[in-house]
XYZ file of C-alpha atoms in Angstrom:
780
model
C 32.836 5.531 -1.646
C 33.089 1.608 -0.299
C 34.717 -0.245 -2.996
C 34.239 -4.141 -2.896
C 35.520 -6.409 -5.285
C 34.161 -7.485 -8.887
C 31.177 -9.232 -9.016
C 31.564 -13.274 -10.524
C 31.087 -12.655 -13.837
C 34.081 -10.340 -14.450
C 36.177 -12.398 -12.606
C 35.285 -14.955 -14.493
C 34.855 -14.435 -17.736
C 32.941 -16.897 -20.247
C 32.020 -18.657 -16.990
C 27.925 -19.402 -15.790
C 26.803 -18.215 -13.181
C 26.106 -22.221 -12.364
C 29.456 -23.040 -13.254
C 30.689 -20.414 -10.710
C 28.392 -21.114 -8.315
C 29.768 -25.548 -8.704
C 33.068 -24.387 -8.413
C 32.272 -22.207 -5.231
C 30.521 -25.322 -3.989
C 33.678 -27.359 -4.737
C 35.865 -25.445 -2.836
C 33.744 -24.781 0.467
C 33.640 -28.402 0.638
C 37.249 -28.768 0.482
C 37.309 -25.645 3.579
C 34.770 -27.624 5.427
C 36.805 -30.939 5.584
C 40.659 -28.538 6.418
C 38.653 -27.277 9.078
C 37.297 -29.519 10.682
C 40.611 -31.789 9.904
C 42.503 -28.767 12.047
C 40.676 -29.699 14.580
C 41.057 -32.973 14.630
C 44.531 -33.161 14.571
C 44.764 -31.060 17.379
C 42.578 -33.590 19.661
C 42.929 -37.243 18.267
C 46.440 -37.521 16.094
C 48.372 -34.949 17.506
C 50.123 -36.552 20.669
C 48.884 -35.646 24.658
C 50.897 -36.976 26.712
C 48.670 -34.783 29.611
C 45.382 -36.571 27.991
C 44.055 -33.136 28.348
C 41.290 -32.119 25.923
C 42.706 -30.213 23.472
C 39.587 -28.680 21.940
C 38.317 -26.634 19.070
C 35.494 -26.518 17.382
C 33.983 -28.324 14.241
C 30.410 -27.423 14.163
C 31.004 -23.905 14.639
C 33.197 -23.755 11.868
C 31.005 -25.721 9.653
C 28.202 -23.339 9.911
C 30.375 -20.519 8.700
C 32.145 -22.716 5.866
C 29.326 -21.607 3.582
C 29.287 -17.363 4.368
C 33.316 -17.660 4.280
C 34.226 -18.823 1.055
C 31.777 -17.340 -0.652
C 32.674 -13.516 1.215
C 37.092 -14.437 0.420
C 36.522 -16.523 -2.751
C 34.083 -13.850 -4.295
C 33.459 -10.791 -2.474
C 36.401 -9.513 -1.069
C 39.016 -7.077 -1.868
C 42.117 -5.717 -0.834
C 41.566 -2.918 1.258
C 38.636 -5.419 2.951
C 39.119 -6.232 6.572
C 36.886 -9.445 8.691
C 36.796 -9.785 11.978
C 35.770 -13.707 12.017
C 33.941 -14.982 14.998
C 36.522 -16.915 17.716
C 34.778 -20.170 16.966
C 35.535 -20.434 13.566
C 38.548 -19.602 13.467
C 39.919 -23.329 11.315
C 37.696 -22.259 8.764
C 40.379 -18.722 8.640
C 42.985 -20.711 8.558
C 41.760 -23.513 5.995
C 41.163 -20.432 3.798
C 44.969 -19.072 4.609
C 45.691 -22.045 3.743
C 44.469 -22.476 0.137
C 45.186 -18.781 -0.607
C 48.676 -19.943 -0.054
C 49.225 -17.969 3.451
C 49.446 -20.431 5.358
C 52.206 -23.083 5.282
C 51.552 -26.593 5.586
C 53.240 -27.501 8.412
C 50.896 -24.959 10.726
C 47.994 -27.045 10.425
C 48.497 -29.599 12.805
C 49.485 -26.771 14.972
C 45.685 -25.532 16.406
C 46.229 -24.361 20.011
C 49.879 -25.991 20.543
C 52.524 -23.254 21.928
C 53.827 -21.034 18.817
C 51.347 -22.652 16.359
C 47.746 -21.831 15.949
C 45.653 -19.933 18.442
C 42.696 -20.685 19.756
C 40.951 -17.868 18.569
C 42.138 -15.575 15.607
C 44.934 -13.203 16.905
C 46.689 -10.814 14.944
C 49.717 -10.482 16.982
C 50.094 -14.569 17.471
C 48.719 -16.475 14.707
C 51.447 -17.148 11.255
C 48.676 -16.231 8.712
C 46.771 -12.851 7.712
C 44.504 -11.677 10.626
C 42.348 -8.861 10.397
C 41.183 -8.596 13.822
C 41.245 -10.459 17.478
C 38.586 -12.135 18.154
C 37.926 -14.473 21.039
C 36.419 -11.676 23.992
C 32.863 -12.052 23.115
C 31.680 -9.345 21.634
C 34.397 -7.113 21.170
C 36.070 -8.830 18.466
C 32.779 -8.518 16.602
C 32.613 -4.371 16.962
C 35.864 -3.666 16.634
C 34.941 -3.397 13.090
C 33.056 -0.820 13.348
C 35.747 1.217 15.435
C 38.148 0.404 12.666
C 36.279 1.827 10.308
C 36.266 5.225 11.692
C 39.955 5.000 13.087
C 40.057 4.160 9.342
C 38.381 7.193 7.957
C 40.364 9.228 10.705
C 43.633 7.893 8.967
C 42.727 8.750 5.118
C 40.634 12.509 5.980
C 44.215 13.456 7.378
C 47.299 11.115 5.516
C 45.808 9.437 2.983
C 46.262 6.158 2.041
C 43.971 3.757 4.234
C 41.882 2.721 1.652
C 38.423 2.015 1.415
C 36.744 -1.025 1.725
C 34.424 -2.610 3.674
C 34.610 -3.770 7.651
C 32.758 -7.315 8.730
C 31.982 -9.157 11.012
C 30.920 -12.636 11.205
C 29.389 -13.204 15.003
C 27.083 -15.463 16.180
C 23.550 -14.943 16.593
C 24.284 -16.264 20.527
C 26.630 -12.967 20.552
C 24.095 -10.818 20.567
C 23.667 -11.115 23.990
C 26.536 -9.685 24.571
C 25.644 -5.422 25.669
C 28.971 -4.173 24.032
C 27.131 -5.175 20.897
C 23.901 -2.820 21.187
C 26.223 -0.663 22.897
C 28.044 0.223 20.008
C 25.216 -0.637 17.264
C 23.294 2.348 18.781
C 26.109 5.171 18.939
C 25.352 8.411 17.348
C 28.588 8.001 15.304
C 27.476 4.696 13.578
C 24.529 5.259 11.588
C 27.032 6.673 8.888
C 29.381 3.822 8.591
C 28.373 2.200 4.971
C 31.945 0.186 4.818
C 31.006 -1.695 8.287
C 29.022 -5.167 7.256
C 27.816 -7.219 9.791
C 26.984 -11.264 8.752
C 25.323 -13.047 11.716
C 26.158 -16.498 12.046
C 22.293 -17.597 13.171
C 22.271 -21.121 13.605
C 19.897 -20.836 16.454
C 22.165 -22.646 19.100
C 24.637 -21.340 22.143
C 27.103 -22.985 24.055
C 24.630 -25.018 26.416
C 21.132 -25.501 24.109
C 19.159 -24.220 21.288
C 18.227 -20.529 21.791
C 14.838 -21.181 23.080
C 12.629 -18.155 21.243
C 12.055 -17.317 18.149
C 14.782 -13.894 18.454
C 15.346 -12.489 14.311
C 12.199 -10.539 14.124
C 13.025 -8.533 17.608
C 16.769 -8.593 16.376
C 15.651 -7.011 12.953
C 13.764 -4.473 14.648
C 16.490 -3.055 16.766
C 19.088 -2.680 13.945
C 16.458 -1.305 11.919
C 15.320 1.346 14.365
C 19.574 1.679 14.834
C 19.640 2.963 11.184
C 20.567 0.003 9.745
C 20.370 -1.819 6.480
C 18.874 -5.118 7.763
C 19.177 -8.444 4.958
C 17.458 -11.961 5.843
C 18.981 -15.170 3.984
C 16.592 -17.726 5.963
C 15.718 -20.193 2.964
C 17.808 -21.716 0.254
C 17.152 -22.070 -3.060
C 15.591 -25.428 -2.502
C 13.001 -24.435 -0.053
C 12.223 -21.766 -2.129
C 11.165 -23.950 -5.030
C 9.118 -25.869 -2.610
C 7.507 -23.014 -1.560
C 6.093 -22.536 -5.055
C 4.607 -25.519 -5.200
C 0.881 -26.845 -4.088
C 1.234 -26.628 -0.266
C 4.702 -24.542 -0.386
C 2.382 -22.258 1.829
C 1.575 -23.899 4.483
C 5.301 -25.264 4.299
C 6.490 -21.640 4.776
C 3.618 -21.012 7.643
C 5.058 -24.032 9.534
C 8.748 -23.161 9.393
C 8.279 -19.588 9.838
C 6.579 -20.499 13.302
C 8.435 -23.662 14.247
C 10.781 -23.334 17.354
C 13.756 -23.970 17.060
C 14.028 -26.321 19.419
C 11.679 -28.434 17.624
C 13.615 -27.525 14.130
C 16.807 -28.520 15.650
C 15.156 -31.954 16.019
C 14.419 -32.601 12.772
C 17.652 -32.274 11.426
C 18.370 -35.422 14.423
C 15.082 -37.479 12.496
C 15.530 -40.127 9.655
C 13.516 -39.761 6.618
C 10.325 -41.559 8.085
C 10.170 -39.367 11.284
C 10.316 -36.276 9.187
C 6.968 -37.558 6.998
C 5.440 -37.745 10.681
C 6.682 -34.659 12.889
C 7.296 -31.496 9.676
C 3.638 -31.572 8.864
C 2.378 -31.219 12.319
C -0.765 -31.341 13.842
C -2.816 -28.010 12.914
C -4.170 -27.265 9.357
C -0.715 -27.358 7.724
C -0.779 -31.040 8.644
C -3.235 -32.460 5.207
C -0.762 -29.694 2.894
C 2.363 -30.701 3.541
C 1.893 -34.115 4.118
C 0.818 -34.258 0.645
C 3.572 -31.936 -0.439
C 6.345 -34.191 1.189
C 5.511 -37.283 -0.548
C 6.406 -36.833 -3.705
C 9.509 -35.862 -1.927
C 12.673 -39.155 -1.726
C 14.090 -39.649 1.147
C 17.564 -37.504 -0.264
C 15.472 -34.505 -1.297
C 13.586 -34.670 2.329
C 17.041 -35.066 4.364
C 18.422 -32.065 2.079
C 14.933 -29.370 2.046
C 14.904 -29.239 5.891
C 18.582 -27.559 6.459
C 18.429 -25.909 3.208
C 18.858 -22.520 4.789
C 20.024 -19.239 3.116
C 23.692 -18.852 4.889
C 24.638 -22.325 3.572
C 22.817 -21.305 -0.070
C 26.176 -19.759 -2.380
C 23.743 -18.019 -4.830
C 22.112 -16.005 -1.817
C 25.428 -14.905 0.094
C 26.854 -13.651 -3.332
C 23.768 -12.075 -3.806
C 23.399 -10.171 -0.066
C 26.500 -9.244 -0.455
C 26.614 -7.795 -3.960
C 22.963 -5.439 -2.578
C 25.141 -3.909 0.814
C 23.621 -0.873 1.121
C 27.358 1.783 0.744
C 25.273 4.834 2.727
C 24.406 2.539 6.326
C 25.711 -0.159 8.078
C 24.201 -3.475 7.094
C 23.738 -6.260 9.184
C 22.621 -9.878 7.258
C 20.895 -12.031 8.954
C 22.587 -15.797 7.423
C 20.445 -18.957 8.551
C 23.127 -22.242 9.275
C 22.936 -25.247 10.748
C 25.523 -25.979 13.759
C 27.298 -28.681 12.307
C 26.178 -28.174 8.984
C 27.293 -31.556 6.368
C 29.118 -33.209 9.668
C 27.788 -36.010 11.487
C 27.368 -34.072 14.478
C 24.849 -31.440 12.609
C 21.938 -29.912 14.317
C 22.346 -32.283 18.098
C 22.217 -29.548 21.331
C 24.990 -30.704 21.998
C 27.854 -30.558 19.334
C 30.126 -26.888 20.661
C 32.745 -29.064 21.793
C 31.903 -31.879 20.514
C 34.328 -34.155 18.610
C 33.873 -36.417 15.100
C 35.447 -40.092 15.503
C 37.806 -41.189 12.725
C 34.884 -42.839 11.671
C 32.992 -39.821 11.109
C 36.000 -38.068 9.495
C 36.866 -40.889 7.045
C 33.067 -40.652 6.148
C 33.810 -37.331 5.899
C 36.491 -37.701 3.439
C 35.069 -39.831 1.029
C 31.703 -37.422 0.622
C 34.304 -34.336 -0.373
C 36.284 -36.228 -2.026
C 39.984 -36.017 0.191
C 41.698 -38.084 2.367
C 42.388 -38.091 6.213
C 45.705 -39.980 5.886
C 46.680 -36.674 4.051
C 44.875 -34.488 4.930
C 46.493 -31.697 4.012
C 46.175 -32.341 -0.287
C 45.352 -29.083 -2.376
C 43.303 -28.790 -5.077
C 45.060 -30.332 -8.798
C 46.960 -28.198 -10.518
C 45.050 -26.563 -13.867
C 41.416 -27.613 -11.494
C 38.859 -24.857 -11.581
C 38.720 -24.937 -8.063
C 43.062 -23.943 -8.055
C 42.388 -21.785 -10.513
C 39.661 -20.269 -8.583
C 42.145 -19.682 -5.567
C 44.412 -18.075 -7.100
C 42.735 -15.840 -8.650
C 41.163 -14.924 -5.295
C 44.843 -14.890 -3.464
C 46.023 -11.737 -6.340
C 42.927 -9.755 -6.115
C 43.493 -9.999 -2.156
C 47.142 -8.916 -2.293
C 47.788 -6.398 0.055
C 50.259 -3.502 -0.794
C 53.009 -3.013 1.942
C 52.891 0.355 3.079
C 56.032 1.894 4.236
C 55.395 2.848 7.811
C 55.963 5.899 9.350
C 57.713 6.857 11.597
C 55.999 8.485 14.817
C 56.878 11.966 15.213
C 59.797 12.042 18.474
C 57.282 13.536 21.706
C 59.922 16.191 23.867
C 61.018 14.703 27.016
C 60.735 17.575 28.926
C 58.305 21.242 28.061
C 60.460 23.620 30.291
C 57.797 24.918 32.159
C 57.936 24.432 36.547
C 54.139 24.839 37.761
C 53.288 26.941 40.671
C 50.720 27.768 43.015
C 48.137 25.437 43.336
C 46.813 22.667 40.673
C 45.375 19.042 39.573
C 47.093 16.428 37.535
C 44.398 16.236 36.006
C 44.349 20.396 34.815
C 48.106 19.122 33.621
C 46.231 16.406 31.184
C 44.783 19.813 29.308
C 47.734 22.410 29.468
C 50.686 19.350 28.354
C 47.960 18.746 25.224
C 47.881 22.308 24.518
C 51.777 23.005 25.140
C 52.282 19.986 22.329
C 50.504 22.221 19.518
C 53.109 24.988 20.039
C 56.445 23.261 21.135
C 55.386 19.967 19.110
C 53.225 20.990 16.019
C 54.287 18.188 14.512
C 53.350 15.684 17.273
C 50.811 17.123 17.986
C 48.784 16.277 14.518
C 49.289 13.305 15.389
C 47.601 13.163 18.963
C 43.946 12.132 18.447
C 41.903 11.873 21.967
C 38.176 9.688 22.593
C 35.826 10.796 25.843
C 32.540 8.932 26.039
C 30.644 12.428 26.868
C 33.179 13.757 29.617
C 35.944 15.520 27.428
C 34.578 19.218 29.633
C 34.461 17.729 33.116
C 37.868 16.136 32.708
C 40.276 19.635 31.297
C 39.492 18.997 27.612
C 38.133 22.162 26.843
C 41.071 24.159 25.609
C 42.870 21.296 24.024
C 38.963 20.731 22.165
C 38.815 24.632 21.331
C 42.448 24.378 20.097
C 41.812 21.453 17.514
C 38.327 20.953 17.063
C 35.957 18.156 16.978
C 36.660 15.697 14.485
C 33.129 14.495 12.115
C 33.897 12.979 8.905
C 32.028 16.057 7.503
C 31.721 19.984 8.789
C 28.446 20.671 11.208
C 27.514 23.898 12.183
C 28.527 25.223 15.111
C 25.343 26.730 16.138
C 26.910 28.329 19.960
C 29.964 29.833 17.354
C 28.521 33.526 18.443
C 27.587 32.857 21.544
C 29.382 35.003 23.911
C 28.665 33.228 27.050
C 29.444 29.739 24.820
C 33.568 28.417 26.732
C 33.622 25.318 25.083
C 33.683 25.634 20.833
C 32.365 22.064 19.316
C 33.525 22.574 16.281
C 32.618 19.099 14.139
C 34.726 19.165 10.702
C 36.969 16.524 8.993
C 40.307 18.120 10.528
C 39.124 18.021 14.257
C 41.203 15.860 17.147
C 38.615 15.362 19.342
C 35.929 12.198 18.956
C 32.918 12.317 21.410
C 31.277 9.127 21.358
C 27.926 8.354 23.903
C 28.171 7.721 27.642
C 29.434 3.913 26.525
C 33.057 3.464 28.477
C 33.360 0.337 26.134
C 32.283 2.378 23.162
C 35.516 4.649 24.007
C 38.082 2.084 24.768
C 37.095 -0.156 21.485
C 37.680 2.812 19.570
C 41.115 3.658 21.325
C 42.238 0.259 20.198
C 41.656 0.887 16.327
C 43.043 4.445 16.992
C 45.777 1.899 17.778
C 46.327 -0.100 15.838
C 46.161 2.311 12.988
C 50.488 1.896 12.635
C 49.989 -1.418 11.678
C 47.159 -1.488 9.417
C 47.733 1.392 7.355
C 51.614 2.495 8.229
C 49.805 5.577 10.161
C 50.764 6.383 13.627
C 48.603 7.559 15.766
C 49.592 8.912 19.493
C 45.546 8.218 21.111
C 45.059 9.047 24.189
C 41.175 8.134 25.269
C 40.093 10.440 28.683
C 37.157 8.253 31.416
C 36.050 8.634 34.773
C 38.395 6.499 36.635
C 35.980 4.699 38.413
C 35.165 3.548 35.518
C 37.883 2.025 34.568
C 37.196 -1.800 35.487
C 33.797 -1.279 33.077
C 36.396 -0.872 30.093
C 39.362 -3.063 30.916
C 38.210 -6.086 29.448
C 37.775 -4.490 25.443
C 40.762 -2.294 26.436
C 43.219 -4.923 27.199
C 41.962 -6.474 24.205
C 42.514 -4.207 21.779
C 46.272 -4.228 23.033
C 46.202 -7.556 22.668
C 45.947 -6.868 18.915
C 48.606 -4.425 19.441
C 46.732 -0.873 19.519
C 49.120 1.766 21.553
C 47.364 3.962 23.575
C 46.962 6.202 26.822
C 44.165 5.677 29.093
C 43.702 8.394 31.419
C 41.056 7.430 34.104
C 40.525 10.921 36.069
C 38.962 12.160 38.772
C 39.831 9.353 40.904
C 39.723 7.566 44.343
C 38.186 8.285 47.575
C 39.789 11.817 46.746
C 36.393 12.403 45.136
C 35.573 13.187 47.933
C 31.742 14.659 47.289
C 30.906 11.668 45.234
C 31.041 9.271 47.629
C 30.145 5.497 47.178
C 30.950 3.565 43.988
C 32.622 6.915 42.349
C 35.234 6.708 44.482
C 37.935 4.056 42.618
C 39.805 1.597 44.796
C 40.945 -0.929 42.683
C 42.160 0.832 39.826
C 45.910 1.328 40.926
C 46.766 -2.237 40.833
C 44.898 -2.646 37.999
C 47.897 -0.620 35.730
C 50.500 -3.000 37.844
C 48.447 -6.154 36.703
C 47.962 -5.415 32.828
C 50.025 -6.848 30.545
C 50.644 -3.984 27.771
C 50.501 -1.254 30.065
C 52.930 0.622 31.583
C 51.029 2.541 34.831
C 51.417 6.143 36.257
C 49.877 7.839 38.662
C 51.496 11.261 39.451
C 51.574 13.564 41.990
C 51.860 16.994 40.802
C 51.571 18.940 37.835
C 55.610 18.445 36.152
C 55.225 14.253 36.845
C 52.263 14.614 34.757
C 53.524 15.927 32.158
C 56.595 13.978 32.018
C 54.365 10.925 32.486
C 51.991 11.776 30.022
C 55.127 12.383 27.320
C 57.036 9.429 27.754
C 53.822 6.943 27.630
C 53.394 9.095 24.134
C 56.968 8.176 23.126
C 56.109 4.730 23.545
C 53.436 4.563 20.931
C 53.416 3.561 17.682
C 55.165 0.697 16.969
C 55.487 -2.589 17.561
C 57.704 -2.265 20.058
C 55.625 -0.100 21.602
C 53.230 -0.663 24.798
C 50.289 1.527 26.066
C 49.619 3.534 29.700
C 47.436 4.598 32.200
C 47.850 7.127 33.896
C 45.297 7.764 37.012
C 44.840 11.453 37.777
C 42.874 13.293 40.342
C 40.868 16.417 40.959
C 42.665 17.541 44.685
C 44.193 20.657 43.897
C 48.185 20.589 45.666
C 50.121 23.384 45.743
C 52.970 22.690 43.482
C 55.801 24.073 45.242
C 56.397 20.546 47.591
C 57.370 18.924 44.261
C 61.244 20.753 45.056
C 62.020 20.329 41.586
C 65.685 21.130 41.243
C 66.452 24.159 39.405
C 70.269 22.430 38.251
C 69.802 21.054 34.794
C 71.578 18.170 35.357
C 69.525 17.405 38.601
C 66.077 18.247 36.759
C 67.167 15.909 34.535
C 67.764 12.890 37.158
C 64.374 13.796 38.592
C 62.333 13.278 35.223
C 64.152 10.345 34.385
C 63.378 9.101 38.332
C 59.653 10.209 37.288
C 59.047 8.187 34.351
C 61.197 5.371 35.979
C 58.794 4.908 38.967
C 59.203 6.900 41.893
C 61.429 9.695 43.611
C 63.055 10.610 47.211
C 61.345 14.135 47.576
C 63.032 14.095 50.935
C 66.230 13.117 52.509
C 66.457 12.616 56.329
C 70.707 13.163 57.488
C 69.102 9.937 60.398
C 65.761 8.342 59.018
C 63.939 5.649 60.904
C 61.179 5.000 58.788
C 60.189 5.844 55.806
C 56.975 7.063 53.333
C 56.142 6.121 50.198
C 53.199 7.848 49.200
C 51.545 8.218 45.302
C 49.226 10.176 43.738
C 46.770 12.853 45.759
C 48.647 11.512 49.123
C 51.611 12.694 48.582
C 50.704 15.840 51.115
C 49.549 13.661 53.867
C 53.164 11.900 53.643
C 54.797 15.548 53.756
C 53.053 16.890 56.946
C 53.081 13.412 58.616
C 57.341 13.707 58.024
C 57.038 17.289 59.422
C 54.897 15.684 62.809
C 57.250 12.841 62.875
C 60.750 15.523 63.228
C 58.530 17.177 65.484
C 58.602 14.177 68.244
C 62.144 13.434 66.744
C 61.800 11.030 64.149
C 63.387 11.174 60.862
C 61.684 10.658 57.572
C 62.255 9.776 53.842
C 58.956 10.356 52.070
C 59.382 9.148 48.400
C 56.879 10.189 45.966
C 55.657 6.605 43.644
C 54.588 7.833 40.370
C 54.641 4.094 39.107
C 53.980 1.214 40.855
C 53.892 -0.774 37.970
C 57.920 0.409 37.250
C 59.296 -0.560 40.108
C 57.356 -4.206 40.574
C 58.920 -4.515 36.904
C 62.251 -3.048 38.208
C 61.689 -5.991 41.541
C 61.805 -8.699 39.121
C 64.625 -7.413 36.968
C 66.776 -7.850 40.170
C 65.771 -11.111 40.576
C 66.211 -12.154 37.182
C 62.849 -13.221 36.531
C 62.081 -10.807 33.315
C 64.651 -8.480 32.043
C 65.044 -4.707 32.507
C 66.832 -2.555 34.661
C 66.905 -2.554 38.098
C 68.600 0.842 39.048
C 65.635 2.832 40.332
C 65.599 1.094 43.004
C 68.782 1.700 44.196
C 68.401 5.439 43.399
C 65.338 5.218 45.373
C 65.398 2.301 47.952
C 68.660 2.043 48.497
C 70.048 -0.660 51.118
C 72.489 1.603 53.046
C 68.713 4.492 54.212
C 67.236 1.203 54.353
C 64.250 1.831 57.324
C 60.752 0.141 58.471
C 58.172 1.252 55.542
C 54.677 3.056 55.359
C 52.850 2.598 52.390
C 49.898 5.267 51.458
C 47.057 5.591 48.707
C 44.022 6.532 47.415
C 43.677 2.671 45.847
C 43.783 -0.854 47.661
C 46.494 -0.753 49.646
C 48.189 -4.232 49.180
C 49.338 -1.959 45.647
C 52.545 -0.642 47.373
C 52.628 -3.332 50.075
C 55.657 -5.149 47.919
C 57.859 -2.426 47.418
C 58.711 -3.911 51.487
C 60.433 -7.026 49.472
C 63.419 -4.696 47.861
C 64.855 -3.993 50.922
C 63.026 -6.920 53.458
C 62.126 -4.044 55.865
C 58.545 -4.449 57.633
C 55.834 -2.299 56.088
C 52.080 -1.473 57.239
C 50.074 -0.399 53.959
C 47.532 2.002 53.823
C 44.882 2.725 51.652
C 41.405 2.148 50.888
C 39.589 -1.559 51.531
C 35.911 0.030 51.840
C 33.424 1.578 49.222
C 33.400 5.096 49.671
C 32.014 7.811 51.584
C 30.512 11.326 50.825
C 31.743 14.774 53.226
C 35.010 16.714 53.007
C 38.532 15.670 51.900
C 39.665 15.206 55.510
C 36.534 13.255 56.679
C 37.068 10.716 53.825
C 40.701 10.658 54.128
C 40.164 9.940 58.379
C 37.028 7.735 57.273
C 39.417 5.365 55.760
C 42.608 5.614 57.798
C 44.693 7.145 54.471
C 44.836 10.752 56.743
C 48.294 12.699 58.212
C 47.004 11.126 62.181
C 47.125 7.458 60.069
C 50.401 7.662 58.728
C 52.362 8.929 61.666
C 50.278 6.790 63.608
C 51.595 3.932 61.677
C 55.217 5.407 61.606
C 55.334 5.211 65.300
C 53.963 1.502 65.604
C 57.179 0.339 63.304
C 59.459 2.895 65.015
C 59.173 1.747 68.455
């Protein structure tokens, strides 16, 4: 059962609802002021020698002030978590300041180096942020995956609380496909702790949204099993609807297009009396109704929407159904309370000094002393203190992630694939390191059986919040046993890579949210890693440590052809911050890389990893694993450092550096070159990422060791270089700069073709003949 904060009545004994709302309104006005002033200080006050606009979103923040004030100062509990829409970050900082969670010195540092970030960041902001946002659609969906991660941790280890997971997002954000992939995933419908509040201000960055889309959006959420609550009109308008002519006014407003409504917000009272009644049957009764209103009442009534009505917001929060996800559509005015409210181009506009002074006078603050707090002993100060006390979270003792063995001790023989090695390592860990294996959680978008996770799933089961019947348990022909239960360690989502990595990021952040580290591993077809990269990157930015396995990969997936053959993914691993990428050639290399990656998870100093695996069967004896334990350990260290010498010639004339599935071609080419009297060293690259970092370290451009370069590419063996991989050739081209030697880089630069492996390799110029030809050109 989800529990949230108590109602205002129990928080403020002896105070009437009206008193509570008046105090909340005063706090809301201070939040509006502070959020506006934070942006004003960054743009108008802080020295700016470059003259570039710093930016910030005063109007977007203003539309959220009521929603967030009601949430933080009345409803939220310590176990609740909130994802705040990117452009409302100043509101979050304003609230944290009033709660005593942000020092005043930071309020003038929005978008300054080391200051308040442009968008909420868990890892970079100086005040509490529950979810990093900023990449549209991804921050909004994160609380869904956070809810699943919380349930998983609480079911296995306890102490993860029972709070709600809120997402505050703008209506334009609902254009993002990631939103709907998440909303409609089968696992989501039972997440009663998930609550979305949509700031329906009917504007995007460039324009007023032309269509009335609320009914369509509400229907989509209802069809997905969500509770839908709508806050369209505030108390003043609701009261007007009960007067003579009120029905006509409601019909008129309900049918009014967004652009026309927005234009009314910019009208004078005289213009309103002419435009609001319209031209049809509603004109006469509405004209009579508004004739009884003075200018101030009429001006307020037009902008009296539910998303700014604190009473309506409190009632909506209390009406949340804990048995299913909830979405609250809160109609708002973009820029509410500011001089630019409702203007179609107010998204990034800034108030002038004169407008800031007018706002300060209206809300009772001072532009020259913008950070003043409520007087001690006032009702507003008392409310802030109570809210701060209610929201204070107890520090959970951080659990150390169990160590994973560096080497399980197996030496594979026969023929095998790196993809097969993935499932085998996971099973081995259940026997060799059960404590660590208990923290492994795998995630897949409906490709677990085709990526060799079947044995692991049969062993540990599928995670489900409640146990479900396996109707095929007694079917003798069933190989993959789909046992769904709360103790399972594999989570299966629908076919949506964005959902996969969103969940992966939140499972990888449990060490920081609830003090319980997990070892999350997500498996996806490598051609679709590009689709998953942005949300995975955002999860890493937010502190989520995880392993993403892309398999099968490359044009080696020959019969598939076309876009099912990944090309650019090897270089993505080099370019992605916070990630170590590996592309092993052999099963044992895969084991070592995976174990090393797992040991880097689950802590503040950890990192994520990307493994690119293959379904190509390879003779494992080609790995020539040393039998001597010391030599074996030296090989392992080199594998996890990025490369090792697979073959050394007594008098090399050329070096072939190969990666992944292309190593057999490199070895075959070396044999043929030897027959021609040309000696070739063969280097097996397991991580171009780590080699590039080592090269940067050698040049003093980053910290770290460059020892691996001296071991694998010693200067006294420097020769012309051929690089080859099943991916874009530039991935390994930088290796020539280690010793400044001539290089020919072979790889894939065109869309794939169907065929046999050898036909496809020949088509792309990465077959043995192509390697030999490149070596001959360099040594001639």
